[in-house]
């Protein structure tokens, strides 16, 4: 009986996603929502959802692209960072809240040749889990132009940098991300309530919008207890 119920749930997911693809509701090249969101939408377990996605791959409805790049995960769940860290973490179901530590205009002549400007808005934030532990420290730089120069006075819209950028015409289109590891400095350790020298993942991400404008550079320190780097490669049979 349990096996039959699971099969029915899997078939329901397969049939509905296939219908969306065949009807054009989901077009070729579109990315599926994250597993957590799909599992919630269809009220199925992650295991049942993965079986359904495997069946869709077998029928050539969906595919994984080799060499697309790396994926950052939080507690094993992939983070779709196109919508920003806040939304990506929220999509995992994790109870995370962000605290803004700094929101000011800064001048960085050393970055002018790289980003085409020396005037930036700096946004420093740390994110804490429900137990109060700090799981990440992020330092973002966005251009102090196109209305963003007013953000230190007006604040972030809905406390979201992604929403604020979009409201000023900046929608991410491409970029790159590097991930390594390094020990916490004394200052960063104090902000993260950890011992100096504790090794954290360090992510550097730069994003450009659809008009090829620089829109965001983010340096993130990520607690390796929660964050991992996942790389999928090859093709599924």
PDB file of C-alpha atoms in Angstrom:
ATOM      1  CA  UNK A   1       0.000   0.000   0.000  1.00  0.00           C
ATOM      2  CA  UNK A   2       2.812   2.429   0.923  1.00  0.00           C
ATOM      3  CA  UNK A   3       4.592   1.674  -2.349  1.00  0.00           C
ATOM      4  CA  UNK A   4       1.386   2.260  -4.327  1.00  0.00           C
ATOM      5  CA  UNK A   5       0.712   5.623  -2.636  1.00  0.00           C
ATOM      6  CA  UNK A   6       4.286   6.745  -3.317  1.00  0.00           C
ATOM      7  CA  UNK A   7       3.936   5.734  -6.967  1.00  0.00           C
ATOM      8  CA  UNK A   8       0.728   7.765  -7.261  1.00  0.00           C
ATOM      9  CA  UNK A   9       2.423  10.844  -5.792  1.00  0.00           C
ATOM     10  CA  UNK A  10       5.394  10.454  -8.108  1.00  0.00           C
ATOM     11  CA  UNK A  11       3.071  10.065 -11.130  1.00  0.00           C
ATOM     12  CA  UNK A  12       1.157  13.197 -10.109  1.00  0.00           C
ATOM     13  CA  UNK A  13       4.384  15.240 -10.043  1.00  0.00           C
ATOM     14  CA  UNK A  14       5.613  13.773 -13.345  1.00  0.00           C
ATOM     15  CA  UNK A  15       2.285  14.343 -15.116  1.00  0.00           C
ATOM     16  CA  UNK A  16       1.913  17.936 -13.922  1.00  0.00           C
ATOM     17  CA  UNK A  17       5.462  19.031 -14.750  1.00  0.00           C
ATOM     18  CA  UNK A  18       5.250  17.298 -18.137  1.00  0.00           C
ATOM     19  CA  UNK A  19       1.974  19.145 -18.775  1.00  0.00           C
ATOM     20  CA  UNK A  20       3.584  22.505 -17.962  1.00  0.00           C
ATOM     21  CA  UNK A  21       6.451  21.787 -20.331  1.00  0.00           C
ATOM     22  CA  UNK A  22       4.250  20.521 -23.172  1.00  0.00           C
ATOM     23  CA  UNK A  23       1.853  23.474 -22.854  1.00  0.00           C
ATOM     24  CA  UNK A  24       4.679  26.003 -23.003  1.00  0.00           C
ATOM     25  CA  UNK A  25       4.001  27.182 -19.457  1.00  0.00           C
ATOM     26  CA  UNK A  26       7.608  26.185 -18.827  1.00  0.00           C
ATOM     27  CA  UNK A  27       9.795  26.900 -21.825  1.00  0.00           C
ATOM     28  CA  UNK A  28      13.003  25.267 -22.991  1.00  0.00           C
ATOM     29  CA  UNK A  29      15.922  26.655 -21.029  1.00  0.00           C
ATOM     30  CA  UNK A  30      13.840  27.590 -18.000  1.00  0.00           C
ATOM     31  CA  UNK A  31      15.206  26.499 -14.642  1.00  0.00           C
ATOM     32  CA  UNK A  32      12.980  24.429 -12.391  1.00  0.00           C
ATOM     33  CA  UNK A  33      12.285  25.802  -8.914  1.00  0.00           C
ATOM     34  CA  UNK A  34      14.414  24.323  -6.142  1.00  0.00           C
ATOM     35  CA  UNK A  35      13.632  20.860  -4.786  1.00  0.00           C
ATOM     36  CA  UNK A  36      12.391  22.289  -1.482  1.00  0.00           C
ATOM     37  CA  UNK A  37       9.840  24.520  -3.224  1.00  0.00           C
ATOM     38  CA  UNK A  38       8.669  21.761  -5.570  1.00  0.00           C
ATOM     39  CA  UNK A  39       8.323  19.290  -2.712  1.00  0.00           C
ATOM     40  CA  UNK A  40       6.220  21.834  -0.826  1.00  0.00           C
ATOM     41  CA  UNK A  41       4.071  22.638  -3.863  1.00  0.00           C
ATOM     42  CA  UNK A  42       3.240  18.998  -4.544  1.00  0.00           C
ATOM     43  CA  UNK A  43       3.184  17.971  -0.874  1.00  0.00           C
ATOM     44  CA  UNK A  44       5.618  15.109  -1.430  1.00  0.00           C
ATOM     45  CA  UNK A  45       8.852  14.015   0.194  1.00  0.00           C
ATOM     46  CA  UNK A  46      12.209  14.982  -1.267  1.00  0.00           C
ATOM     47  CA  UNK A  47      12.766  11.323  -2.143  1.00  0.00           C
ATOM     48  CA  UNK A  48       9.514  11.114  -4.120  1.00  0.00           C
ATOM     49  CA  UNK A  49      10.310  14.396  -5.866  1.00  0.00           C
ATOM     50  CA  UNK A  50      13.748  13.187  -6.908  1.00  0.00           C
ATOM     51  CA  UNK A  51      12.242  10.007  -8.317  1.00  0.00           C
ATOM     52  CA  UNK A  52       9.821  12.151 -10.337  1.00  0.00           C
ATOM     53  CA  UNK A  53      12.630  14.364 -11.641  1.00  0.00           C
ATOM     54  CA  UNK A  54      14.628  11.274 -12.607  1.00  0.00           C
ATOM     55  CA  UNK A  55      11.638  10.014 -14.568  1.00  0.00           C
ATOM     56  CA  UNK A  56      11.310  13.363 -16.353  1.00  0.00           C
ATOM     57  CA  UNK A  57      15.009  13.223 -17.241  1.00  0.00           C
ATOM     58  CA  UNK A  58      14.552   9.671 -18.563  1.00  0.00           C
ATOM     59  CA  UNK A  59      11.717  10.926 -20.805  1.00  0.00           C
ATOM     60  CA  UNK A  60      13.915  13.854 -21.967  1.00  0.00           C
ATOM     61  CA  UNK A  61      11.584  16.493 -20.553  1.00  0.00           C
ATOM     62  CA  UNK A  62      14.328  17.995 -18.431  1.00  0.00           C
ATOM     63  CA  UNK A  63      18.107  17.795 -18.421  1.00  0.00           C
ATOM     64  CA  UNK A  64      21.044  18.748 -16.283  1.00  0.00           C
ATOM     65  CA  UNK A  65      23.711  20.739 -18.037  1.00  0.00           C
ATOM     66  CA  UNK A  66      27.298  19.593 -17.700  1.00  0.00           C
ATOM     67  CA  UNK A  67      29.785  22.266 -16.761  1.00  0.00           C
ATOM     68  CA  UNK A  68      27.209  24.855 -15.684  1.00  0.00           C
ATOM     69  CA  UNK A  69      29.126  25.454 -12.482  1.00  0.00           C
ATOM     70  CA  UNK A  70      29.146  24.958  -8.770  1.00  0.00           C
ATOM     71  CA  UNK A  71      26.257  25.124  -6.354  1.00  0.00           C
ATOM     72  CA  UNK A  72      26.369  26.361  -2.785  1.00  0.00           C
ATOM     73  CA  UNK A  73      24.179  24.398  -0.377  1.00  0.00           C
ATOM     74  CA  UNK A  74      22.838  25.176   3.098  1.00  0.00           C
ATOM     75  CA  UNK A  75      22.284  22.092   5.254  1.00  0.00           C
ATOM     76  CA  UNK A  76      22.357  20.056   2.043  1.00  0.00           C
ATOM     77  CA  UNK A  77      19.763  22.140   0.183  1.00  0.00           C
ATOM     78  CA  UNK A  78      20.848  23.964  -2.974  1.00  0.00           C
ATOM     79  CA  UNK A  79      20.727  27.751  -2.837  1.00  0.00           C
ATOM     80  CA  UNK A  80      19.414  29.521  -5.922  1.00  0.00           C
ATOM     81  CA  UNK A  81      21.362  32.741  -5.435  1.00  0.00           C
ATOM     82  CA  UNK A  82      19.835  34.498  -8.439  1.00  0.00           C
ATOM     83  CA  UNK A  83      17.132  35.755  -6.094  1.00  0.00           C
ATOM     84  CA  UNK A  84      19.622  36.795  -3.434  1.00  0.00           C
ATOM     85  CA  UNK A  85      20.908  35.140  -0.268  1.00  0.00           C
ATOM     86  CA  UNK A  86      17.883  36.103   1.821  1.00  0.00           C
ATOM     87  CA  UNK A  87      15.351  34.485  -0.520  1.00  0.00           C
ATOM     88  CA  UNK A  88      17.627  31.535  -1.249  1.00  0.00           C
ATOM     89  CA  UNK A  89      17.956  30.761   2.449  1.00  0.00           C
ATOM     90  CA  UNK A  90      14.244  31.329   3.034  1.00  0.00           C
ATOM     91  CA  UNK A  91      13.481  28.811   0.284  1.00  0.00           C
ATOM     92  CA  UNK A  92      15.301  26.130   2.284  1.00  0.00           C
ATOM     93  CA  UNK A  93      12.855  26.568   5.143  1.00  0.00           C
ATOM     94  CA  UNK A  94      15.678  27.671   7.439  1.00  0.00           C
ATOM     95  CA  UNK A  95      14.808  30.237  10.098  1.00  0.00           C
ATOM     96  CA  UNK A  96      17.470  32.813   9.308  1.00  0.00           C
ATOM     97  CA  UNK A  97      17.386  36.519  10.063  1.00  0.00           C
ATOM     98  CA  UNK A  98      19.763  39.204   8.818  1.00  0.00           C
ATOM     99  CA  UNK A  99      21.230  42.106  10.731  1.00  0.00           C
ATOM    100  CA  UNK A 100      22.592  45.133   8.879  1.00  0.00           C
ATOM    101  CA  UNK A 101      25.910  46.200  10.373  1.00  0.00           C
ATOM    102  CA  UNK A 102      26.793  48.957   7.918  1.00  0.00           C
ATOM    103  CA  UNK A 103      25.001  50.858   5.140  1.00  0.00           C
ATOM    104  CA  UNK A 104      27.134  53.779   3.919  1.00  0.00           C
ATOM    105  CA  UNK A 105      28.630  55.332   0.795  1.00  0.00           C
ATOM    106  CA  UNK A 106      32.338  54.605   0.384  1.00  0.00           C
ATOM    107  CA  UNK A 107      35.058  55.578  -2.074  1.00  0.00           C
ATOM    108  CA  UNK A 108      37.305  52.799  -3.400  1.00  0.00           C
ATOM    109  CA  UNK A 109      39.797  54.124  -5.989  1.00  0.00           C
ATOM    110  CA  UNK A 110      41.448  50.684  -6.042  1.00  0.00           C
ATOM    111  CA  UNK A 111      38.338  49.185  -7.654  1.00  0.00           C
ATOM    112  CA  UNK A 112      37.743  51.833 -10.334  1.00  0.00           C
ATOM    113  CA  UNK A 113      39.642  50.017 -13.084  1.00  0.00           C
ATOM    114  CA  UNK A 114      37.743  46.814 -12.366  1.00  0.00           C
ATOM    115  CA  UNK A 115      34.189  48.082 -11.930  1.00  0.00           C
ATOM    116  CA  UNK A 116      34.272  51.445 -13.710  1.00  0.00           C
ATOM    117  CA  UNK A 117      33.531  53.475 -10.608  1.00  0.00           C
ATOM    118  CA  UNK A 118      35.131  54.390  -7.323  1.00  0.00           C
ATOM    119  CA  UNK A 119      31.881  55.325  -5.584  1.00  0.00           C
ATOM    120  CA  UNK A 120      29.975  52.487  -3.933  1.00  0.00           C
ATOM    121  CA  UNK A 121      27.315  51.787  -1.378  1.00  0.00           C
ATOM    122  CA  UNK A 122      28.668  49.315   1.178  1.00  0.00           C
ATOM    123  CA  UNK A 123      26.210  46.958   2.882  1.00  0.00           C
ATOM    124  CA  UNK A 124      27.580  44.689   5.610  1.00  0.00           C
ATOM    125  CA  UNK A 125      25.238  42.067   7.035  1.00  0.00           C
ATOM    126  CA  UNK A 126      25.440  39.014   9.223  1.00  0.00           C
ATOM    127  CA  UNK A 127      22.886  36.221   9.209  1.00  0.00           C
ATOM    128  CA  UNK A 128      21.933  34.277  12.305  1.00  0.00           C
ATOM    129  CA  UNK A 129      20.179  30.933  12.758  1.00  0.00           C
ATOM    130  CA  UNK A 130      17.264  30.414  15.127  1.00  0.00           C
ATOM    131  CA  UNK A 131      19.654  29.434  17.929  1.00  0.00           C
ATOM    132  CA  UNK A 132      21.433  32.796  17.642  1.00  0.00           C
ATOM    133  CA  UNK A 133      24.592  31.440  16.021  1.00  0.00           C
ATOM    134  CA  UNK A 134      26.039  33.521  13.172  1.00  0.00           C
ATOM    135  CA  UNK A 135      26.114  31.474   9.963  1.00  0.00           C
ATOM    136  CA  UNK A 136      27.409  34.094   7.527  1.00  0.00           C
ATOM    137  CA  UNK A 137      28.966  37.530   7.287  1.00  0.00           C
ATOM    138  CA  UNK A 138      28.487  39.384   4.008  1.00  0.00           C
ATOM    139  CA  UNK A 139      30.031  42.559   2.669  1.00  0.00           C
ATOM    140  CA  UNK A 140      28.402  43.879  -0.505  1.00  0.00           C
ATOM    141  CA  UNK A 141      29.377  46.757  -2.767  1.00  0.00           C
ATOM    142  CA  UNK A 142      26.910  48.222  -5.271  1.00  0.00           C
ATOM    143  CA  UNK A 143      27.405  51.298  -7.480  1.00  0.00           C
ATOM    144  CA  UNK A 144      26.424  54.629  -5.914  1.00  0.00           C
ATOM    145  CA  UNK A 145      24.439  55.646  -8.998  1.00  0.00           C
ATOM    146  CA  UNK A 146      21.002  55.406 -10.657  1.00  0.00           C
ATOM    147  CA  UNK A 147      19.299  56.196  -7.362  1.00  0.00           C
ATOM    148  CA  UNK A 148      21.269  53.700  -5.292  1.00  0.00           C
ATOM    149  CA  UNK A 149      23.258  56.607  -3.847  1.00  0.00           C
ATOM    150  CA  UNK A 150      20.169  57.393  -1.749  1.00  0.00           C
ATOM    151  CA  UNK A 151      19.965  53.954  -0.149  1.00  0.00           C
ATOM    152  CA  UNK A 152      21.969  54.882   2.984  1.00  0.00           C
ATOM    153  CA  UNK A 153      19.280  57.466   3.758  1.00  0.00           C
ATOM    154  CA  UNK A 154      16.205  55.505   2.638  1.00  0.00           C
ATOM    155  CA  UNK A 155      17.297  51.994   3.624  1.00  0.00           C
ATOM    156  CA  UNK A 156      16.817  48.728   1.752  1.00  0.00           C
ATOM    157  CA  UNK A 157      13.373  48.011   0.327  1.00  0.00           C
ATOM    158  CA  UNK A 158      11.815  45.218   2.396  1.00  0.00           C
ATOM    159  CA  UNK A 159      15.289  44.744   3.941  1.00  0.00           C
ATOM    160  CA  UNK A 160      16.355  43.078   0.684  1.00  0.00           C
ATOM    161  CA  UNK A 161      19.321  44.156  -1.405  1.00  0.00           C
ATOM    162  CA  UNK A 162      18.032  42.147  -4.375  1.00  0.00           C
ATOM    163  CA  UNK A 163      14.648  43.902  -4.310  1.00  0.00           C
ATOM    164  CA  UNK A 164      16.339  47.285  -3.870  1.00  0.00           C
ATOM    165  CA  UNK A 165      18.617  46.693  -6.854  1.00  0.00           C
ATOM    166  CA  UNK A 166      15.684  45.562  -9.015  1.00  0.00           C
ATOM    167  CA  UNK A 167      13.694  48.664  -8.036  1.00  0.00           C
ATOM    168  CA  UNK A 168      16.524  50.769  -9.441  1.00  0.00           C
ATOM    169  CA  UNK A 169      16.745  48.831 -12.698  1.00  0.00           C
ATOM    170  CA  UNK A 170      19.480  46.350 -11.787  1.00  0.00           C
ATOM    171  CA  UNK A 171      18.508  42.752 -12.546  1.00  0.00           C
ATOM    172  CA  UNK A 172      21.288  40.181 -12.484  1.00  0.00           C
ATOM    173  CA  UNK A 173      22.135  38.479 -15.754  1.00  0.00           C
ATOM    174  CA  UNK A 174      25.631  37.021 -15.472  1.00  0.00           C
ATOM    175  CA  UNK A 175      28.650  36.939 -13.230  1.00  0.00           C
ATOM    176  CA  UNK A 176      31.106  34.680 -11.521  1.00  0.00           C
ATOM    177  CA  UNK A 177      31.748  33.288  -8.084  1.00  0.00           C
ATOM    178  CA  UNK A 178      34.906  32.010  -6.445  1.00  0.00           C
ATOM    179  CA  UNK A 179      34.862  29.951  -3.279  1.00  0.00           C
ATOM    180  CA  UNK A 180      37.803  29.154  -1.029  1.00  0.00           C
ATOM    181  CA  UNK A 181      38.515  29.035   2.684  1.00  0.00           C
ATOM    182  CA  UNK A 182      40.436  31.185   5.124  1.00  0.00           C
ATOM    183  CA  UNK A 183      40.780  31.706   8.881  1.00  0.00           C
ATOM    184  CA  UNK A 184      38.763  34.447  10.544  1.00  0.00           C
ATOM    185  CA  UNK A 185      40.585  37.633  11.416  1.00  0.00           C
ATOM    186  CA  UNK A 186      40.262  39.035  14.926  1.00  0.00           C
ATOM    187  CA  UNK A 187      37.703  41.618  13.750  1.00  0.00           C
ATOM    188  CA  UNK A 188      35.606  39.124  11.776  1.00  0.00           C
ATOM    189  CA  UNK A 189      35.769  36.576  14.577  1.00  0.00           C
ATOM    190  CA  UNK A 190      34.355  39.209  16.929  1.00  0.00           C
ATOM    191  CA  UNK A 191      31.456  39.919  14.567  1.00  0.00           C
ATOM    192  CA  UNK A 192      30.740  36.222  14.150  1.00  0.00           C
ATOM    193  CA  UNK A 193      31.215  35.320  17.809  1.00  0.00           C
ATOM    194  CA  UNK A 194      33.868  32.732  16.968  1.00  0.00           C
ATOM    195  CA  UNK A 195      37.482  32.192  17.858  1.00  0.00           C
ATOM    196  CA  UNK A 196      40.057  34.024  15.683  1.00  0.00           C
ATOM    197  CA  UNK A 197      41.629  31.603  13.232  1.00  0.00           C
ATOM    198  CA  UNK A 198      38.460  29.514  12.817  1.00  0.00           C
ATOM    199  CA  UNK A 199      38.370  28.442   9.177  1.00  0.00           C
ATOM    200  CA  UNK A 200      35.306  29.594   7.201  1.00  0.00           C
ATOM    201  CA  UNK A 201      34.373  29.270   3.559  1.00  0.00           C
ATOM    202  CA  UNK A 202      34.906  32.517   1.656  1.00  0.00           C
ATOM    203  CA  UNK A 203      32.813  33.301  -1.419  1.00  0.00           C
ATOM    204  CA  UNK A 204      33.506  36.188  -3.788  1.00  0.00           C
ATOM    205  CA  UNK A 205      30.660  36.894  -6.211  1.00  0.00           C
ATOM    206  CA  UNK A 206      30.419  39.590  -8.878  1.00  0.00           C
ATOM    207  CA  UNK A 207      27.207  40.188 -10.824  1.00  0.00           C
ATOM    208  CA  UNK A 208      26.433  42.233 -13.954  1.00  0.00           C
ATOM    209  CA  UNK A 209      22.989  43.152 -15.199  1.00  0.00           C
ATOM    210  CA  UNK A 210      21.326  42.692 -18.593  1.00  0.00           C
ATOM    211  CA  UNK A 211      22.797  45.990 -19.785  1.00  0.00           C
ATOM    212  CA  UNK A 212      26.290  44.757 -18.896  1.00  0.00           C
ATOM    213  CA  UNK A 213      26.495  47.169 -15.972  1.00  0.00           C
ATOM    214  CA  UNK A 214      28.322  46.188 -12.816  1.00  0.00           C
ATOM    215  CA  UNK A 215      25.670  45.782 -10.140  1.00  0.00           C
ATOM    216  CA  UNK A 216      27.063  43.940  -7.148  1.00  0.00           C
ATOM    217  CA  UNK A 217      30.219  42.523  -5.620  1.00  0.00           C
ATOM    218  CA  UNK A 218      29.740  40.402  -2.505  1.00  0.00           C
ATOM    219  CA  UNK A 219      32.287  38.886  -0.163  1.00  0.00           C
ATOM    220  CA  UNK A 220      30.731  36.235   2.093  1.00  0.00           C
ATOM    221  CA  UNK A 221      32.163  34.281   4.991  1.00  0.00           C
ATOM    222  CA  UNK A 222      30.133  31.079   5.381  1.00  0.00           C
ATOM    223  CA  UNK A 223      30.031  28.665   8.293  1.00  0.00           C
ATOM    224  CA  UNK A 224      31.193  25.286   6.876  1.00  0.00           C
ATOM    225  CA  UNK A 225      29.001  23.492   9.420  1.00  0.00           C
ATOM    226  CA  UNK A 226      26.011  24.597   7.327  1.00  0.00           C
ATOM    227  CA  UNK A 227      27.367  25.624   3.914  1.00  0.00           C
ATOM    228  CA  UNK A 228      28.919  23.269   1.373  1.00  0.00           C
ATOM    229  CA  UNK A 229      30.064  23.519  -2.226  1.00  0.00           C
ATOM    230  CA  UNK A 230      28.419  21.002  -4.552  1.00  0.00           C
ATOM    231  CA  UNK A 231      29.472  20.304  -8.140  1.00  0.00           C
ATOM    232  CA  UNK A 232      27.433  18.091 -10.467  1.00  0.00           C
ATOM    233  CA  UNK A 233      29.082  16.887 -13.665  1.00  0.00           C
ATOM    234  CA  UNK A 234      28.510  14.489 -16.504  1.00  0.00           C
ATOM    235  CA  UNK A 235      25.165  13.469 -17.943  1.00  0.00           C
ATOM    236  CA  UNK A 236      22.496  11.267 -16.463  1.00  0.00           C
ATOM    237  CA  UNK A 237      21.581   8.068 -18.258  1.00  0.00           C
TER     238      UNK A 237
END
